[in-house]
CSV table of C-alpha atoms in Angstrom, one decimal:
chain,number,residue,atom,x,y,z
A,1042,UNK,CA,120.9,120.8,99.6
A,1043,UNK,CA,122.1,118.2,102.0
A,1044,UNK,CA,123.1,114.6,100.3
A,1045,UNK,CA,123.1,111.6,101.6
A,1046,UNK,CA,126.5,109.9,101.8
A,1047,UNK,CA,126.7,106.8,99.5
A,1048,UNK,CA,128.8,103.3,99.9
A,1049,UNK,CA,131.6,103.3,97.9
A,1050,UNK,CA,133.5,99.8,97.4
A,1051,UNK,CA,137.5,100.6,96.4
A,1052,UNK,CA,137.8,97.0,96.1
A,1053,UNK,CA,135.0,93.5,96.1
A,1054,UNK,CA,134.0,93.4,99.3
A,1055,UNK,CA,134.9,90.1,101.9
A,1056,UNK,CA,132.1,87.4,101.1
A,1057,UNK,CA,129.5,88.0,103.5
A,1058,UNK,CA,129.2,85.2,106.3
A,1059,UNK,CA,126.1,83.2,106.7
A,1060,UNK,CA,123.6,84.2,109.7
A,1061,UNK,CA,120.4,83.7,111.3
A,1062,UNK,CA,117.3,84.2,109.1
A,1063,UNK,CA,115.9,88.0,108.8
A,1064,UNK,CA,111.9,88.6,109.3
A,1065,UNK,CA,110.2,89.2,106.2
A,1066,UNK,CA,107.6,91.4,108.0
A,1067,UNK,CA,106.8,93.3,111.4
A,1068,UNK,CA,106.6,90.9,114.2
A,1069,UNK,CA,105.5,91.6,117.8
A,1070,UNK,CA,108.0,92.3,120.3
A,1071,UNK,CA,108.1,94.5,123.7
A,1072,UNK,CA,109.4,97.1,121.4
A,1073,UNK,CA,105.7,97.0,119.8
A,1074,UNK,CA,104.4,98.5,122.8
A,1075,UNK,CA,106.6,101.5,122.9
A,1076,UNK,CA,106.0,104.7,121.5
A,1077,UNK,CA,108.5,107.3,120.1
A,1078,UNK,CA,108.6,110.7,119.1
A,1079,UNK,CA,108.4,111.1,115.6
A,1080,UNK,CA,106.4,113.4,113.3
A,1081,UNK,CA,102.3,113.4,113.1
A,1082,UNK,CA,101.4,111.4,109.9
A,1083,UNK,CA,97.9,111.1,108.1
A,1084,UNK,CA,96.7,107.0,107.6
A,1085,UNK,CA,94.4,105.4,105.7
A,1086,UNK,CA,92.6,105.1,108.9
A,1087,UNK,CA,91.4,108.4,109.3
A,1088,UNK,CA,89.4,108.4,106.5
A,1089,UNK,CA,85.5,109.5,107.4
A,1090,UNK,CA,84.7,105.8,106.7
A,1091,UNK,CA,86.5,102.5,107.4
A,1092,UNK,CA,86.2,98.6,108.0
A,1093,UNK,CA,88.9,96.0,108.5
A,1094,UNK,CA,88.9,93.3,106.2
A,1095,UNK,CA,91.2,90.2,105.9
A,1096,UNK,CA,93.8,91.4,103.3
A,1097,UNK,CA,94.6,93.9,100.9
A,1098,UNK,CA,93.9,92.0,98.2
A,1099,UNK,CA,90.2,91.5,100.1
A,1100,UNK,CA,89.8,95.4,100.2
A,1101,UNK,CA,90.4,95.5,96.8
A,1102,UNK,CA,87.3,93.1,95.8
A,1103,UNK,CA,85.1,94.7,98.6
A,1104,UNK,CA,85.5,98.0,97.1
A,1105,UNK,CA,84.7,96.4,93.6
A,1106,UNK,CA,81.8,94.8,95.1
A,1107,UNK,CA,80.5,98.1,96.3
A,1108,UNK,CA,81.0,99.2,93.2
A,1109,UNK,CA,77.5,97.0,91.7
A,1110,UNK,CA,79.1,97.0,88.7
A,1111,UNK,CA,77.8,94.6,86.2
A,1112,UNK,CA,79.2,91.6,85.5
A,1113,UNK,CA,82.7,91.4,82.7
A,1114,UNK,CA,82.6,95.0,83.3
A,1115,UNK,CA,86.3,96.5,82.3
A,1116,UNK,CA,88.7,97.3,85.2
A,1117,UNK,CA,91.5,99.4,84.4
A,1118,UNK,CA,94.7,97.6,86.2
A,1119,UNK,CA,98.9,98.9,85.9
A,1120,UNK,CA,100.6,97.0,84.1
A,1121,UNK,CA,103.4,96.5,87.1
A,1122,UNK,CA,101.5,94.4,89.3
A,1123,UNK,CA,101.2,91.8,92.3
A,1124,UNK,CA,99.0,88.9,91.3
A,1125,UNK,CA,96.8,89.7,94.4
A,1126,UNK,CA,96.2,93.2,92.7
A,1127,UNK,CA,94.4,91.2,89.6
A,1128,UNK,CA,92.3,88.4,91.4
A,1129,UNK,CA,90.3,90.5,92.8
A,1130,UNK,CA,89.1,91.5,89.7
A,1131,UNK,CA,88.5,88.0,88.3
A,1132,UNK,CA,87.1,86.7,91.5
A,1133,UNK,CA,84.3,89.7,91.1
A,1134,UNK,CA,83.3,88.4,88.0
A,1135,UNK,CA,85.3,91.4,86.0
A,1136,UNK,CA,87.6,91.4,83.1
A,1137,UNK,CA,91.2,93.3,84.2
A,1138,UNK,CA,92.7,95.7,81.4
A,1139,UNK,CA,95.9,96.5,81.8
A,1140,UNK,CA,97.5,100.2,81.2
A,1141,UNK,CA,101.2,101.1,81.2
A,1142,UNK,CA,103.0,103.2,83.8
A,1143,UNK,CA,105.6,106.0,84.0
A,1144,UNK,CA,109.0,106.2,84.9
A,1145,UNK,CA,107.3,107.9,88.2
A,1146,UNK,CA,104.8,105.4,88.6
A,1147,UNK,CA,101.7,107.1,87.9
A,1148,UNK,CA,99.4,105.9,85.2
A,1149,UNK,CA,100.6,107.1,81.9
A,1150,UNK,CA,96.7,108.2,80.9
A,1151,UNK,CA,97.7,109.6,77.4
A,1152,UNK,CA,98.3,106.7,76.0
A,1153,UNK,CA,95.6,104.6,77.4
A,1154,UNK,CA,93.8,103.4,74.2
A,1155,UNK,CA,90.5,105.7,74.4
A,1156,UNK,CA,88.4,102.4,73.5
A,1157,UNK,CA,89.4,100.9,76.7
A,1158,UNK,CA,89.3,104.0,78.7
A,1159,UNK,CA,85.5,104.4,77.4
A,1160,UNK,CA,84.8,100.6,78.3
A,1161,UNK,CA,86.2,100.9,81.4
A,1162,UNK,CA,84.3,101.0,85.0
A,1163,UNK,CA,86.9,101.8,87.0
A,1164,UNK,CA,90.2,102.2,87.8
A,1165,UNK,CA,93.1,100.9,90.8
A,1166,UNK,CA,96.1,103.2,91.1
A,1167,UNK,CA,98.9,102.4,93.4
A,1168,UNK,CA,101.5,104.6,95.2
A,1169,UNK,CA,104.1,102.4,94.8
A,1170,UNK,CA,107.0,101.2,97.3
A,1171,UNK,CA,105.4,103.6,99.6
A,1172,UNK,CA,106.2,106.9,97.8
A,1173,UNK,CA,102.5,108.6,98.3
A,1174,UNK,CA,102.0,110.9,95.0
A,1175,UNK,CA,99.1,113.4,94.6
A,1176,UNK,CA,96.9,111.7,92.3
A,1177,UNK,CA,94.8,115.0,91.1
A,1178,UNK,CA,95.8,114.2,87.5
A,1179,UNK,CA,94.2,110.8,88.1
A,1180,UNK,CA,91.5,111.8,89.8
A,1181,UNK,CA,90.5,114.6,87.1
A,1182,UNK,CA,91.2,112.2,84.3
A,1183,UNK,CA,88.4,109.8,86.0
A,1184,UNK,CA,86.3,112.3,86.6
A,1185,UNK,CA,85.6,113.2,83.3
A,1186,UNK,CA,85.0,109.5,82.6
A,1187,UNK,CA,82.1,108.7,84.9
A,1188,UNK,CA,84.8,105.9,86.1
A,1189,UNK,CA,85.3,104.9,90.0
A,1190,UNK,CA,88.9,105.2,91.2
A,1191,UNK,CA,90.4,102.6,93.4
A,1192,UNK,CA,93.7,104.3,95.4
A,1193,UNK,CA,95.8,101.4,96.3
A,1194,UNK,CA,97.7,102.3,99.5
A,1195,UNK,CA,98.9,98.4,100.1
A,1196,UNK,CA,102.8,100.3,100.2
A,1197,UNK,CA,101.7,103.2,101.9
A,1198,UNK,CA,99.5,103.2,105.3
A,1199,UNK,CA,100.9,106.4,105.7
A,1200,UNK,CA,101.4,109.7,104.6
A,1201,UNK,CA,100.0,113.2,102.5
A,1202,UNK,CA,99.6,112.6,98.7
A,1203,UNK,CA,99.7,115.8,97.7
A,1204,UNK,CA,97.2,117.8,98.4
A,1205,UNK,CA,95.3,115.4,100.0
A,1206,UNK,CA,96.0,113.0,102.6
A,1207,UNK,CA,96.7,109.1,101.6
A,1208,UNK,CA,93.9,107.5,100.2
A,1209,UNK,CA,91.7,110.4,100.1
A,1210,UNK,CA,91.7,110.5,96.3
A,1211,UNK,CA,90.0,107.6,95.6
A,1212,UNK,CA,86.5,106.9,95.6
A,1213,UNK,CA,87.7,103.9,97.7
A,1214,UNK,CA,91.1,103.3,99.1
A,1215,UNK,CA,92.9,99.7,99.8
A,1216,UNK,CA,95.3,99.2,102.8
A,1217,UNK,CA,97.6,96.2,103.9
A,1218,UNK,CA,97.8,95.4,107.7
A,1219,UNK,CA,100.0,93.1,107.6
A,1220,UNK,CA,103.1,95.2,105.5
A,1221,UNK,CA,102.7,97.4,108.7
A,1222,UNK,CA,101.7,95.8,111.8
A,1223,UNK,CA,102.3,92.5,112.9
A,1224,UNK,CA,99.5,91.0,112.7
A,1225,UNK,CA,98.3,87.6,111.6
A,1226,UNK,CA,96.3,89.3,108.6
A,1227,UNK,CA,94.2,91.8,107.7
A,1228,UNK,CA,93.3,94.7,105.4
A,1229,UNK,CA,90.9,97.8,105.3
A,1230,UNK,CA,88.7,99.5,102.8
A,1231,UNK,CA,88.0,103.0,103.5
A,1232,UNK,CA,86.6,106.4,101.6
A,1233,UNK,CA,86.1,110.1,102.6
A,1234,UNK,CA,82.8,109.9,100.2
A,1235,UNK,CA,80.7,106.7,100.3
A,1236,UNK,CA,80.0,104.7,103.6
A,1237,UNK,CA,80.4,101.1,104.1
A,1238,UNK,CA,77.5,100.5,106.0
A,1239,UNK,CA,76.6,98.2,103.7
A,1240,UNK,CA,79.3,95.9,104.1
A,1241,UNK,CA,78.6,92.5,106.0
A,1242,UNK,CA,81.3,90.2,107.2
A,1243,UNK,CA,80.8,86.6,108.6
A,1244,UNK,CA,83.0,86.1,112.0
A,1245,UNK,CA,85.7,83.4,111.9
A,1246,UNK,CA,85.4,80.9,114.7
A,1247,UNK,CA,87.3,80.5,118.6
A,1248,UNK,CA,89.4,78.4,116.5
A,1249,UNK,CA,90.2,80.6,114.3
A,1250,UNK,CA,90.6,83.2,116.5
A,1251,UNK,CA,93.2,81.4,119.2
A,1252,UNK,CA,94.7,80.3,116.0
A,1253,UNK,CA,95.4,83.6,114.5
A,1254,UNK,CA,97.3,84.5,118.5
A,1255,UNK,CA,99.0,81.3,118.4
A,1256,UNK,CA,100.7,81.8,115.1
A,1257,UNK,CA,101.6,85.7,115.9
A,1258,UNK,CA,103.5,84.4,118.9
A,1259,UNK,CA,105.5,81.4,117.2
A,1260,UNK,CA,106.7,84.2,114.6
A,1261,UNK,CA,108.1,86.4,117.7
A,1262,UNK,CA,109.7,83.0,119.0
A,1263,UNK,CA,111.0,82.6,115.5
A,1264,UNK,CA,112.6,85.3,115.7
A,1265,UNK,CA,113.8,85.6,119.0
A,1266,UNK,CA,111.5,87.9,120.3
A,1267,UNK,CA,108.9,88.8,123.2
A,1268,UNK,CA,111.8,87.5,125.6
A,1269,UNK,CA,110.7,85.6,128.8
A,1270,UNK,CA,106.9,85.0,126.9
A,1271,UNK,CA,108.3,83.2,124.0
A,1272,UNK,CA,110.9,80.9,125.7
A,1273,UNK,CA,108.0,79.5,128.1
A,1274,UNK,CA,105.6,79.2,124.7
A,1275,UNK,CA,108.7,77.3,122.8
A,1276,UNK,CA,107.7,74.0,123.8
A,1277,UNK,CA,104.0,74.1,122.4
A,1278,UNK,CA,105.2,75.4,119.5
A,1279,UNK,CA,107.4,72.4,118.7
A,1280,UNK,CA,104.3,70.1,119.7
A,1281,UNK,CA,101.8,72.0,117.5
A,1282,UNK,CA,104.8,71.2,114.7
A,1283,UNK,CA,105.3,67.9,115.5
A,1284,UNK,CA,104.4,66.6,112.5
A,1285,UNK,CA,104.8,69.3,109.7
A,1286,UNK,CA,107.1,68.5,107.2
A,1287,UNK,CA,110.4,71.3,107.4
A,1288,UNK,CA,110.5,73.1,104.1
A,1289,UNK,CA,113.6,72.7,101.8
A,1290,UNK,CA,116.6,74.7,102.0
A,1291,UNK,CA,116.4,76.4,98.7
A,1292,UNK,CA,113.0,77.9,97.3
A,1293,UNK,CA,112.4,76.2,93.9
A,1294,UNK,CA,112.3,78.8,90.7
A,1295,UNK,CA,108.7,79.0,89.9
A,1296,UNK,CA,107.3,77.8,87.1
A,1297,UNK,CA,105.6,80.0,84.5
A,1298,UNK,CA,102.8,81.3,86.0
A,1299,UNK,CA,99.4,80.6,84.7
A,1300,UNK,CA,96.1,82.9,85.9
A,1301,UNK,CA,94.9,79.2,88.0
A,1302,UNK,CA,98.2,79.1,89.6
A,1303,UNK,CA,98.1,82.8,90.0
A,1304,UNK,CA,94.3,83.3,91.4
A,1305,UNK,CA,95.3,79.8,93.8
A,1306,UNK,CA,97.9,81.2,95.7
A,1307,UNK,CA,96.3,84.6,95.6
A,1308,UNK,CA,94.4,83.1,98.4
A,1309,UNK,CA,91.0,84.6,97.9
A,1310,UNK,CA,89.0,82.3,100.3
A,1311,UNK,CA,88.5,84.8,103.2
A,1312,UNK,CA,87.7,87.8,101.1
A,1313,UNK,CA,83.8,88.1,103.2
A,1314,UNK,CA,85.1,87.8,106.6
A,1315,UNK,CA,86.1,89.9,109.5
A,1316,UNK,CA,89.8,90.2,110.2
A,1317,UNK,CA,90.8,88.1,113.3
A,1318,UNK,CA,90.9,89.4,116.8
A,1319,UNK,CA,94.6,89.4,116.6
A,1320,UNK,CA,94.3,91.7,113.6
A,1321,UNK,CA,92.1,94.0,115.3
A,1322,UNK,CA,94.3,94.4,118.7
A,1323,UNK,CA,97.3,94.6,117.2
A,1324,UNK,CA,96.8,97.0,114.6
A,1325,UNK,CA,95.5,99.5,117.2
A,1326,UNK,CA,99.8,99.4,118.3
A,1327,UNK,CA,101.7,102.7,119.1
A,1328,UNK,CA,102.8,103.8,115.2
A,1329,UNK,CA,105.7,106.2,116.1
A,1330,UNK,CA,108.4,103.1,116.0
A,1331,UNK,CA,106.8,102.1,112.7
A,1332,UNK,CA,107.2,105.3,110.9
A,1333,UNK,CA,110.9,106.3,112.4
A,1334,UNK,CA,112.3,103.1,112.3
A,1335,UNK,CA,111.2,102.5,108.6
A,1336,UNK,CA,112.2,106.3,107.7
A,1337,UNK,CA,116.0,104.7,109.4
A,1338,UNK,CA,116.2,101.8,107.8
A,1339,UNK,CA,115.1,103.7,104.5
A,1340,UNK,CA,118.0,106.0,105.0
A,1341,UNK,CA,120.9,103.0,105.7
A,1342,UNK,CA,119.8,101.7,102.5
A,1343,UNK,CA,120.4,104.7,100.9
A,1344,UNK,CA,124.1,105.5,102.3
A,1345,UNK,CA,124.5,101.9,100.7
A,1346,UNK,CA,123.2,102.5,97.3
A,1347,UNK,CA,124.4,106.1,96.6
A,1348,UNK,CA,126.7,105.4,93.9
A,1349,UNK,CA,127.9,101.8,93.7
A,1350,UNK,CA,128.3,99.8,89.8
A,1351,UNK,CA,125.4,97.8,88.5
A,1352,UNK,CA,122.9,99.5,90.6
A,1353,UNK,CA,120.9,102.6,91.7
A,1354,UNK,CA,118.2,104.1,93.9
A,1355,UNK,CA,115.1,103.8,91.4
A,1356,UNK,CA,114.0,107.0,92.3
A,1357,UNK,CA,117.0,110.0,92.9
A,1358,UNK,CA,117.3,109.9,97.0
A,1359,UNK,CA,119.6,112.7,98.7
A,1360,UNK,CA,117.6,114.8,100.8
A,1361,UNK,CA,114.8,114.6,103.8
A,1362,UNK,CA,112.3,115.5,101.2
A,1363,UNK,CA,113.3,112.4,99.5
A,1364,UNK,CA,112.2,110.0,102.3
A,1365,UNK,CA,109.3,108.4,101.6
A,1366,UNK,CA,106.9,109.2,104.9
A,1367,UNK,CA,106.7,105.4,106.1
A,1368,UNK,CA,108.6,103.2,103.9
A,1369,UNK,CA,107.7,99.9,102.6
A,1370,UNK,CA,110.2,99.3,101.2
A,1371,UNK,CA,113.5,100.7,99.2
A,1372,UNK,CA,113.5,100.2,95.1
A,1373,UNK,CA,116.3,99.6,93.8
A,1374,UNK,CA,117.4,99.0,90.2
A,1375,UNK,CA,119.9,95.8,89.2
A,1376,UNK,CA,121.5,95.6,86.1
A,1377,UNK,CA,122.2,91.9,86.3
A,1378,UNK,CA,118.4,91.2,88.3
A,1379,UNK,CA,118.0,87.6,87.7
A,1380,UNK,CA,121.5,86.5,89.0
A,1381,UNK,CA,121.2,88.7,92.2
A,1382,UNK,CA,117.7,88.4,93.0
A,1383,UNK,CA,118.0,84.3,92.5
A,1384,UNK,CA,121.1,84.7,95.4
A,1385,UNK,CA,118.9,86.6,97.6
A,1386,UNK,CA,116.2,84.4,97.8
A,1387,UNK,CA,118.8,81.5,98.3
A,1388,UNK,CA,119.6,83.3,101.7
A,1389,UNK,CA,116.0,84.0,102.3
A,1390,UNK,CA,116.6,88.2,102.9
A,1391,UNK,CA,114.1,90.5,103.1
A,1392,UNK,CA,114.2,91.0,99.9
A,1393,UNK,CA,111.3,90.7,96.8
A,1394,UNK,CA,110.3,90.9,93.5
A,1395,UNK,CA,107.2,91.6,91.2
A,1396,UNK,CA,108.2,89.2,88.6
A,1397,UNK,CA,104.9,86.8,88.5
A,1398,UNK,CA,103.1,89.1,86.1
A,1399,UNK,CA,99.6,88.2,84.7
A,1400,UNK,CA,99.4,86.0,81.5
A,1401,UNK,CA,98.1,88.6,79.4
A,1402,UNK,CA,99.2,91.6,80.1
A,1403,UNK,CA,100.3,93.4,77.0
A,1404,UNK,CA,103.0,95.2,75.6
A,1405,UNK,CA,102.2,98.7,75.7
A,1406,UNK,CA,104.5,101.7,74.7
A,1407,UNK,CA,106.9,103.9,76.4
A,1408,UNK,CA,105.4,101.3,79.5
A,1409,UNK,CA,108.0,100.9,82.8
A,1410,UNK,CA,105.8,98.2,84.0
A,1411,UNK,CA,107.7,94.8,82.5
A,1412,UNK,CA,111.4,97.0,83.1
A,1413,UNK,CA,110.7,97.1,86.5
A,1414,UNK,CA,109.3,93.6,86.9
A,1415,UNK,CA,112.8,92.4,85.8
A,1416,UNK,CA,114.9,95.4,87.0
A,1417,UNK,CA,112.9,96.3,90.7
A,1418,UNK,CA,114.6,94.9,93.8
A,1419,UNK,CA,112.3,95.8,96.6
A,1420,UNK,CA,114.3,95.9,100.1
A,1421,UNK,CA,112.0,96.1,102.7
A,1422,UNK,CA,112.7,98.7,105.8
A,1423,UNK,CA,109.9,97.4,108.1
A,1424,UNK,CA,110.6,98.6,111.7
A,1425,UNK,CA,112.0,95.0,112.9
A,1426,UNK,CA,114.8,94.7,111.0
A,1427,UNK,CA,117.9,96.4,112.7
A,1428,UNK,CA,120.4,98.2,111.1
A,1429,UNK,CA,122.7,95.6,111.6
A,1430,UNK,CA,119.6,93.7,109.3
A,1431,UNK,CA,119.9,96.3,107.0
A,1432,UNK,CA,123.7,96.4,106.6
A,1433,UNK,CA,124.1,92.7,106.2
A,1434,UNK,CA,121.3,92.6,103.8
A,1435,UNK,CA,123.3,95.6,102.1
A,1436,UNK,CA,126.3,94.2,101.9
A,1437,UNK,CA,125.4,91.0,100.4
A,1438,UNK,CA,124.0,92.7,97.8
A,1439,UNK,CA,127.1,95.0,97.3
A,1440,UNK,CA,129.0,91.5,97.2
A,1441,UNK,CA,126.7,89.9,94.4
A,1442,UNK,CA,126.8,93.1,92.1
A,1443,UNK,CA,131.1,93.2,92.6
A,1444,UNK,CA,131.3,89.3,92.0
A,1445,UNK,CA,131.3,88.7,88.2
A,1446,UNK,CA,128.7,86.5,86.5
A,1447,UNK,CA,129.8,83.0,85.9
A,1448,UNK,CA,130.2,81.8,82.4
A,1449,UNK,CA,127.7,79.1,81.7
A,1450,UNK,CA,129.2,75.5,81.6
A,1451,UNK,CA,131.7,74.7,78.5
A,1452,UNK,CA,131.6,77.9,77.6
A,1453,UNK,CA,135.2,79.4,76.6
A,1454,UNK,CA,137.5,81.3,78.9
């Protein structure tokens, strides 16, 4: 079995020097237009039925719509969670109940209180990070239930569950555009078993719309791509900005979330319309650079995290096998979280945390959910970060975990 080779530090590493700002998603370059060989991978998208929505989180509440289930129905949610995972729930006029995980991320369905798994309509199950999982158990375990099963694939556009292709297992399956392709938005609801025929969609205006291309080609001039294009499109840009206010240098710790302040910035004001045209021509992009730059990036991260102090690979990584198919991102476990999470987002890298958990959510036993809400660094390996990107987001992190925690203020040596 071949291993991958891991970064070891013989001594703290050299403080890492301050550089440009790294893209927190894809975003369009001439590179976007290039295709690649890599290997032949199953999407979402070749479901029997599809529609493109305007988010994830959208797809979600479509698929719940379709559902015609009856109003404060029960909707069985994990308990490790993105807010926009739960709003959809609330905004369809359902109740969430929230059910631990394992250490492998699948439901842990035996100890599901049997009271909540009879109330329950149906069910969203996530393959996390974008490690696809067959979900047979799942499926099976619903099946018996008379309960709809809602296969989350936000992490994982790509890629065979099992013994069935992503998003096959669910009665519905969910998909993120924008984790993927970049694109000013979008989403899509699909299923191998029920058509969405039925689902209508109002259009977003020529406003909208020129909008939408307007704000895909300011993030490549961000970023310093689409050479040539972007340096000719620089000036409007800083007209169009004129007046908006520059954010602050530091993001402020948020405050305790509450489920207004949660279903606010959840942002579920488009959920019934069509994606814009940007979404819907950009998406259609070669995918061979997507899935063998991520599966790249995936693997730098790796050599990184192998075996270092006050850190690991979530899940064991060492051979091919390992590699998720089309990585979002690379989980990895911190000791000290807070103090190196809190560092990152200082230095805005590319670099998250599902720490804004639902008020509510319960205590449940033997659950990984609120471990991994504090433990759960999530590095992201979409295909526009370099591996320079990935390094230097690497080695800062390798820098934090070797530099020791300060003692708080009057404290004794």
């Amino acid at each position: 079995m071949s291993t991958v080779p891991s970064f070891q530090l013989s001594a703290p590493p050299l403080a890492v020097a301050a550089r440009r700002a790294l893209p927190r998603g894809p975003v369009l370059d001439w590179s976007s237009l290039t295709s690649r060989d890599a290997p032949t991978l199953t999407s979402v998208t070749d479901l029997r039925h599809s529609v493109l929505v305007t988010s994830g989180r959208a797809a979600i509440y479509q698929a719940l719509v379709a559902l015609h289930l009856p109003p404060g129905s029960a909707v069985l949610v994990p308990s490790y969670h993105c807010p926009t995972m739960v709003a959809p729930v609330i905004v369809a006029q359902l109740c969430p109940s929230f059910f631990g995980i394992r250490s492998d991320g699948l439901p842990d369905l035996e100890r599901i209180d049997p009271s909540c798994a009879k109330a329950a309509k149906a069910m969203i199950v996530s393959h996390y990070f974008g490690r696809s999982q067959s979900l047979a158990e799942v499926r099976n375990w619903c099946d018996q239930r008379g309960m709809a099963l809602i296969e989350d694939c936000a992490h994982c556009f790509f890629g065979q569950a099992g013994e069935r292709p992503i998003g096959a297992w669910g009665d519905y399956a969910t998909a993120s555009l924008t984790k993927f392709f970049p694109v000013p938005e979008g989403g899509l609801l699909a299923s191998n078993t029920r058509a969405l025929s039925a689902l209508t969609l109002s259009r977003p205006g020529l406003k909208a719309q020129l909008k939408g291309w307007l704000d895909v080609l300011e993030l490549a001039s961000q970023y310093h791509r689409l050479a040539g294009l972007a340096d000719l499109l620089r000036p409007l840009f800083r007209l169009k900005n004129a007046r908006r206010v520059p954010p602050s240098g530091s993001p402020a710790r948020a405050p305790a979330p509450t489920p207004h302040t949660l279903l606010a910035d959840s942002d579920m004001a488009r959920v019934d319309q069509a994606p814009l045209w940007a979404a819907k021509v950009l998406s259609a992009l070669p995918r061979s650079r997507i899935v063998t730059r991520r599966q790249q990036n995936f693997a730098a991260y790796a050599r990184h995290f192998g075996a270092v102090h006050g850190a690991r690979p979530l899940f064991a990584v060492g051979t091919a096998a390992s590699t998720p198919d089309a990585p979002y991102v690379f989980a990895l476990w911190v000791d000290d979280a807070e103090r190196v999470y809190q560092a990152l987002r200082e230095q805005h890298l590319p670099v998250f945390r599902w720490d804004r958990i639902w008020p509510g959510t319960p205590a449940l036993a033997g659950d990984q959910g609120p471990l991994w809400s504090r433990h759960v660094l999530q590095l992201l390996c979409h295909q526009d970060l370099s591996e320079a990107d990935v390094v230097y987001t690497s080695q800062t992190i390798l820098t934090l975990l070797a530099t020791p925690a300060r003692a708080p203020s009057g404290a004794p040596p």
